[in-house]
mmCIF file of C-alpha atoms and ligand atoms in Angstrom:
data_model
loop_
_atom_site.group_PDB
_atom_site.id
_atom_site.type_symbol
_atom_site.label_atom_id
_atom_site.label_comp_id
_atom_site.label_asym_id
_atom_site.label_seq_id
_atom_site.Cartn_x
_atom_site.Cartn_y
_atom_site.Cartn_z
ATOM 1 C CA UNK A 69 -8.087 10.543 18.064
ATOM 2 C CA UNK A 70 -9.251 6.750 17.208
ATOM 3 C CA UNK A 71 -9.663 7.107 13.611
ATOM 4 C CA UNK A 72 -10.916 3.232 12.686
ATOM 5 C CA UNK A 73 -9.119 3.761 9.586
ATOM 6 C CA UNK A 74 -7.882 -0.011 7.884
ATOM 7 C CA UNK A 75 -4.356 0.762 6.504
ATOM 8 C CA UNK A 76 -3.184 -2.165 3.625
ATOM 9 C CA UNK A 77 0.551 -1.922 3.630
ATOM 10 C CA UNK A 78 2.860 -4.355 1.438
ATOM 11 C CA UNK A 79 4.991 -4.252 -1.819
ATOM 12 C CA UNK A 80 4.253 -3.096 -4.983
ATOM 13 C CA UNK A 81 1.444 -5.657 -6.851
ATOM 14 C CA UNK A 82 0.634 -7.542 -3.427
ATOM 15 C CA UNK A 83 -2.892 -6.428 -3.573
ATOM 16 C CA UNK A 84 -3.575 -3.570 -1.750
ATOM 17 C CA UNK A 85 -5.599 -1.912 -3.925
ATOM 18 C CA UNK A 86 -8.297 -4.438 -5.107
ATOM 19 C CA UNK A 87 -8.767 -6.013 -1.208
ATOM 20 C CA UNK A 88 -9.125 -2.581 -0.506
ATOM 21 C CA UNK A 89 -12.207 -1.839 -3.276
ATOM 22 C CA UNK A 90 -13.328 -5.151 -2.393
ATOM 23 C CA UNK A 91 -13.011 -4.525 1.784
ATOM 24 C CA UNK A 92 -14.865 -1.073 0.826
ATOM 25 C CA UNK A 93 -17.640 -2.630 -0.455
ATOM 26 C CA UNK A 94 -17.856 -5.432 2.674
ATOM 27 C CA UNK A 95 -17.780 -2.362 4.880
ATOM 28 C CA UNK A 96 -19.475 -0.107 3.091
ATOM 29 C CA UNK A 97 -17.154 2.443 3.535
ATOM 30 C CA UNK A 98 -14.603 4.307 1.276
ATOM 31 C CA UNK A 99 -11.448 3.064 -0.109
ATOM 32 C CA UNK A 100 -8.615 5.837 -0.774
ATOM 33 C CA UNK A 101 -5.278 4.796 -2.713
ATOM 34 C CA UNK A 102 -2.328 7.598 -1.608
ATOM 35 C CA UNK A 103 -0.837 6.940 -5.189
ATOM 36 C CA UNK A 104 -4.237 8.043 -6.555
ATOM 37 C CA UNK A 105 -4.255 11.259 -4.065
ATOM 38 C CA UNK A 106 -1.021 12.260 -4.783
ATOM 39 C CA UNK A 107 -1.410 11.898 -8.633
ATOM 40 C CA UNK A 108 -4.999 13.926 -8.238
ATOM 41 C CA UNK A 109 -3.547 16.721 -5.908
ATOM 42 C CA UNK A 110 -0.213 17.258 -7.871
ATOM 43 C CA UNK A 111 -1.870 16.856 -11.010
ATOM 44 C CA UNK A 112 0.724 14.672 -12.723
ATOM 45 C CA UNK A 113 1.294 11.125 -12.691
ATOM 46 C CA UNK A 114 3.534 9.023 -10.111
ATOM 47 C CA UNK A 115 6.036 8.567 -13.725
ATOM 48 C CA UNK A 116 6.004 11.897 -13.984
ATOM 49 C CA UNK A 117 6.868 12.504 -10.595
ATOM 50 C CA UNK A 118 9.940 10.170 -10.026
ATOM 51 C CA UNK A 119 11.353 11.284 -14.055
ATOM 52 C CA UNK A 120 10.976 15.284 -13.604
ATOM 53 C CA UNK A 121 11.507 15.930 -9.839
ATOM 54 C CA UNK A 122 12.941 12.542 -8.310
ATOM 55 C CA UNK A 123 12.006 10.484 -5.420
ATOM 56 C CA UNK A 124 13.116 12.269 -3.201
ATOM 57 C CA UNK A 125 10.492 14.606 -3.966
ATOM 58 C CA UNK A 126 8.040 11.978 -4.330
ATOM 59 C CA UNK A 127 8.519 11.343 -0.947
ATOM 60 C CA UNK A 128 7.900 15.073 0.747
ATOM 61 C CA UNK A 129 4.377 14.702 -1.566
ATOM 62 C CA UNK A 130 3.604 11.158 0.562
ATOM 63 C CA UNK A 131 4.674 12.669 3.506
ATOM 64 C CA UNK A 132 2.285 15.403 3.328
ATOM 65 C CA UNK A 133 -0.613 13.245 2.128
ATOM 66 C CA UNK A 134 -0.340 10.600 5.010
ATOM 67 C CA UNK A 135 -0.459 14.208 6.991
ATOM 68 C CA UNK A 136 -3.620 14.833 5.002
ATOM 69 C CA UNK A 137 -5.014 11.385 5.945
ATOM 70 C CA UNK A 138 -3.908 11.460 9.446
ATOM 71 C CA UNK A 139 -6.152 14.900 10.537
ATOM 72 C CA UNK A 140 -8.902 14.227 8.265
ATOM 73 C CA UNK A 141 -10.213 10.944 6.981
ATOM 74 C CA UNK A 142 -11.977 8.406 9.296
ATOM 75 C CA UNK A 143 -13.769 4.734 8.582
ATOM 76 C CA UNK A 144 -11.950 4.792 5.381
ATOM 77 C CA UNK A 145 -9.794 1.994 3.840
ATOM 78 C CA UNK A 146 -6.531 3.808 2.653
ATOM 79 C CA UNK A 147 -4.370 2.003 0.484
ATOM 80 C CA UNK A 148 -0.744 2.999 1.207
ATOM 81 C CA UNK A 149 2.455 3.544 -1.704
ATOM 82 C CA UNK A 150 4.869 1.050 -1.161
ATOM 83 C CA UNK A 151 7.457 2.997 0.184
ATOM 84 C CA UNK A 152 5.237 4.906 2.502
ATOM 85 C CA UNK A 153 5.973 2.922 5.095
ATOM 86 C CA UNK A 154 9.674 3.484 4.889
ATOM 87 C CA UNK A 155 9.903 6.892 5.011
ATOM 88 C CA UNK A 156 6.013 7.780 7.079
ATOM 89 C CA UNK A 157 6.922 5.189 10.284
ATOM 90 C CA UNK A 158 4.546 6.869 12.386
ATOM 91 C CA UNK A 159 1.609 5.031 9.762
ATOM 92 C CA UNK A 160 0.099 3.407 13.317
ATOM 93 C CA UNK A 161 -1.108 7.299 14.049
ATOM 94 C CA UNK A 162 -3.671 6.924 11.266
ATOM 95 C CA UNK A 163 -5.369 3.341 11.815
ATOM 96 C CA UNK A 164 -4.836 0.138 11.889
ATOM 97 C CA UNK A 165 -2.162 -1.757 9.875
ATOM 98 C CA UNK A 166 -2.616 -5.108 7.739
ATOM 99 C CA UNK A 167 0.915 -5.882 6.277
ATOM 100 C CA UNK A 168 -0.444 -7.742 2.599
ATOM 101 C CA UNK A 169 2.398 -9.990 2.278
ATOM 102 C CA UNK A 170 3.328 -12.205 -0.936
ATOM 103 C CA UNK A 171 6.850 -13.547 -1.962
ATOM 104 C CA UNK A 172 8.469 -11.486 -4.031
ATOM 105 C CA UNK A 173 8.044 -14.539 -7.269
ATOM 106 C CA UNK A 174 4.331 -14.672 -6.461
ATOM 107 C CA UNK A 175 4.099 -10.712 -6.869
ATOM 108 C CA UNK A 176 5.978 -11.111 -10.219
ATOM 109 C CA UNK A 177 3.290 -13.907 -11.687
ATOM 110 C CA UNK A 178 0.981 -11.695 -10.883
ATOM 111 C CA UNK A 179 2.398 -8.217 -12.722
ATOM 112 C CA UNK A 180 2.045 -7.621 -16.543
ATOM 113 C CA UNK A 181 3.805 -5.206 -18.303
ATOM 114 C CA UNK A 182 1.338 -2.599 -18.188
ATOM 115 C CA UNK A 183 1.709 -3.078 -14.513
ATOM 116 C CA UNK A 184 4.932 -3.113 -14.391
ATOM 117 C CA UNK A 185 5.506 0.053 -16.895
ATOM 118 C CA UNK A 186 3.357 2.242 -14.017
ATOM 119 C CA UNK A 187 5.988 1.671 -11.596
ATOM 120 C CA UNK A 188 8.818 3.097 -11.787
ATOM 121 C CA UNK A 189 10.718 1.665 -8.926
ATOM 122 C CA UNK A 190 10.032 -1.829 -10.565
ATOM 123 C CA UNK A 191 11.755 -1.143 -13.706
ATOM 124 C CA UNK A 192 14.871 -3.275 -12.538
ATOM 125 C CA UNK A 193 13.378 -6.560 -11.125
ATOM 126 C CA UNK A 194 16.755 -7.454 -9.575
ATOM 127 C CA UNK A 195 16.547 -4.197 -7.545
ATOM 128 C CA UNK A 196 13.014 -4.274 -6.979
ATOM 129 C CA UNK A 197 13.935 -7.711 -5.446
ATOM 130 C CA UNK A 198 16.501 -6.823 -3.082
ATOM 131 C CA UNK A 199 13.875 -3.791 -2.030
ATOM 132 C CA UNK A 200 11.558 -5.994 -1.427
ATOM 133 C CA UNK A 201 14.365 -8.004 1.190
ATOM 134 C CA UNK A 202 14.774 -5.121 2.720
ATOM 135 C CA UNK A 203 11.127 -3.934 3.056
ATOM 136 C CA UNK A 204 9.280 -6.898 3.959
ATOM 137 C CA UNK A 205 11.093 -6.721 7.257
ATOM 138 C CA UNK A 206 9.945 -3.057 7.692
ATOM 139 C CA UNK A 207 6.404 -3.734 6.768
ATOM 140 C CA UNK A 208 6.143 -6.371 9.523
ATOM 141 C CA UNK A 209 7.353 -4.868 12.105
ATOM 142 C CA UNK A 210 5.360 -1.624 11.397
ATOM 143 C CA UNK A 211 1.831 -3.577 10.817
ATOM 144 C CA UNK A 212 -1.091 -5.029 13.689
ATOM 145 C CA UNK A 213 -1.863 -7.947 11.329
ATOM 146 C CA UNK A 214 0.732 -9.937 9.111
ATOM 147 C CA UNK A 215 -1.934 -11.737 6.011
ATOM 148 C CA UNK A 216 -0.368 -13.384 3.628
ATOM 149 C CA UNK A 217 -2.277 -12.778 0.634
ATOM 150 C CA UNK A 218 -2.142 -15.383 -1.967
ATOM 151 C CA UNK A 219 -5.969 -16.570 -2.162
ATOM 152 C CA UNK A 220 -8.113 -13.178 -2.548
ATOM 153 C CA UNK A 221 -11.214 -14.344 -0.635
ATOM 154 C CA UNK A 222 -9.563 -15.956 1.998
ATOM 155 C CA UNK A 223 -7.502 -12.378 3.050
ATOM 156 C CA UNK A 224 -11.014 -10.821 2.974
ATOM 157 C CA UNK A 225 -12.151 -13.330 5.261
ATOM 158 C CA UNK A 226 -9.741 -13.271 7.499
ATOM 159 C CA UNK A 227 -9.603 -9.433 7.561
ATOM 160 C CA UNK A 228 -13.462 -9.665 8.162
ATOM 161 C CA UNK A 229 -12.923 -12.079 10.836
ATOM 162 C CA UNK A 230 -10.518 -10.198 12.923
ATOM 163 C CA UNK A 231 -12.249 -7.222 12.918
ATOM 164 C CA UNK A 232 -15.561 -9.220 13.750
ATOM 165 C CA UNK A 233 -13.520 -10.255 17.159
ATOM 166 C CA UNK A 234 -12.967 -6.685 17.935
ATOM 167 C CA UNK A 235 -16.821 -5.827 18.702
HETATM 168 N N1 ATP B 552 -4.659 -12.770 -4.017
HETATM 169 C C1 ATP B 552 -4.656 -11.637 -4.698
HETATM 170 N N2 ATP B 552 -4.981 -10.516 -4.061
HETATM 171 C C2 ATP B 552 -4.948 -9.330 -4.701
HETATM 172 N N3 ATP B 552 -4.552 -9.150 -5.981
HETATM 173 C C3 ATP B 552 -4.218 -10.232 -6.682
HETATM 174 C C4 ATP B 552 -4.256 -11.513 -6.068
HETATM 175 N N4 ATP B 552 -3.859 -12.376 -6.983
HETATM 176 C C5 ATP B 552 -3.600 -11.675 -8.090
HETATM 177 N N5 ATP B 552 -3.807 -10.365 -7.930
HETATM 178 C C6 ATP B 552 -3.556 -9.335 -8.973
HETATM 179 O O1 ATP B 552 -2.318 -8.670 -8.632
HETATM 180 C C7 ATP B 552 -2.228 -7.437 -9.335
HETATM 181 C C8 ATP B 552 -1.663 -6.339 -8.438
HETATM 182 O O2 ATP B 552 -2.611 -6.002 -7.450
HETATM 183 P P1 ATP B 552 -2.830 -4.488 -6.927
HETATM 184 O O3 ATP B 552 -2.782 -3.517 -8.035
HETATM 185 O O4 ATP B 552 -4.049 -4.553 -6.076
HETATM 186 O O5 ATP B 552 -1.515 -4.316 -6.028
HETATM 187 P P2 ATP B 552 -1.053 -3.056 -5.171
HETATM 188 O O6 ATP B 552 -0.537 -3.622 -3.902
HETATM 189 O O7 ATP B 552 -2.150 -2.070 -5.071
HETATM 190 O O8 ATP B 552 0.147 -2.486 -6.041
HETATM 191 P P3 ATP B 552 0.792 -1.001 -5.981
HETATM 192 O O9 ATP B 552 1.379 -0.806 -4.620
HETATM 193 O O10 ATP B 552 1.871 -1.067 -6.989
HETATM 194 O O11 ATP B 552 -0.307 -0.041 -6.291
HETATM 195 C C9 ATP B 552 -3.636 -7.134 -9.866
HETATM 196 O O12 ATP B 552 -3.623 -7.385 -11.254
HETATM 197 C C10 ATP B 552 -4.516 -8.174 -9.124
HETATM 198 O O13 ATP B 552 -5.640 -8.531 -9.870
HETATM 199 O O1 SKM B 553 7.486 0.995 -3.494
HETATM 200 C C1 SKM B 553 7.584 2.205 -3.738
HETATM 201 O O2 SKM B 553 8.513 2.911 -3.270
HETATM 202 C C2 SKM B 553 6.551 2.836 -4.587
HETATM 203 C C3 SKM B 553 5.354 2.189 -4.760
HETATM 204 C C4 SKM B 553 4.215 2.769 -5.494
HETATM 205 O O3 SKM B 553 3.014 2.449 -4.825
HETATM 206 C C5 SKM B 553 4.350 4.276 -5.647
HETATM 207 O O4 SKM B 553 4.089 4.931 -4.425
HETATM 208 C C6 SKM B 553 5.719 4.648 -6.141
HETATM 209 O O5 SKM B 553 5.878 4.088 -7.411
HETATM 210 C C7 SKM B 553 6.827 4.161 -5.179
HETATM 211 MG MG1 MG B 554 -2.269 -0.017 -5.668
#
């Protein structure tokens, strides 16, 4: 099934979720966040989730949600958790992928510690540095589009653009 769905992919804090309220709007579609579902269908925050029952079973919860996404949401811009990627490599089965890349010192001028506190696999930022290494390979070779996003209205553009070249 084509499901036209836009998947942003990329590291924590590169932007996924406000290009995707703002590519929403352009489209007038929906925008759905997977760290949003998961908190709203477990009931409990992401925190909450890594600190009582681990990331491993974080990841069974993601699993099951890109599941979700995959058999029922269409024309829909789903924002993706960092690590789906990593551990749901099939992501291509439920739209297309844009790969939001920024360098890993951009992403950190751009994070408060409110921001920062939400996350909790960015609690070390030398770890969360070599993950980022490590993913940024993963996320390119697993998206359609590569965008690196460091001017907001010019990765709307762009996205706009290339799906303007599709009709
Ligand atoms: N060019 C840009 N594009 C998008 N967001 C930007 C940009 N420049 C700065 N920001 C800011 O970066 C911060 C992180 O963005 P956002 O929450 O959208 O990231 P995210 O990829 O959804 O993160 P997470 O995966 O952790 O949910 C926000 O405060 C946002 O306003
Ligand atoms: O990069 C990651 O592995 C994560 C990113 C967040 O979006 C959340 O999905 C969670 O904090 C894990
Ligand atoms: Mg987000």
């Amino acid at each position: 099934m084509k499901s036209n769905n836009i998947i942003l992919t990329g590291f924590m804090g590169s932007g996924k979720s406000t290009i995707g309220r703002i590519l929403a709007k352009e489209f007038n579609t929906y925008f759905l966040d997977t760290d949003v579902l998961i908190e709203s269908f477990e009931n409990k925050t992401i925190s909450d989730i890594f600190k009582n029952e681990g990331e491993e079973a974080f990841r069974k919860m993601e699993k099951k949600c890109f599941e979700w996404i995959k058999n029922s949401v269409t024309n829909t811009i789903i924002s993706v958790g960092g690590g789906l990627p990593v551990y749901v490599p099939e992501i291509k089965e439920a739209g297309r992928v844009i790969y939001l890349r920024v360098e890993f010192e951009d992403i950190l001028k751009r994070m408060n510690d409110e921001e920062i506190k939400k996350r909790p696999l960015f609690q070390d930022v030398k770890k969360a540095k070599e993950l980022f290494k490590k993913r940024d390979k993963i996320y390119a070779e697993l998206a359609d589009i590569i965008i690196e996003n460091n001017d907001l209205n010019k990765t709307v553009r762009l996205i706009k653009d290339y799906y303007a070249g599709d009709k």
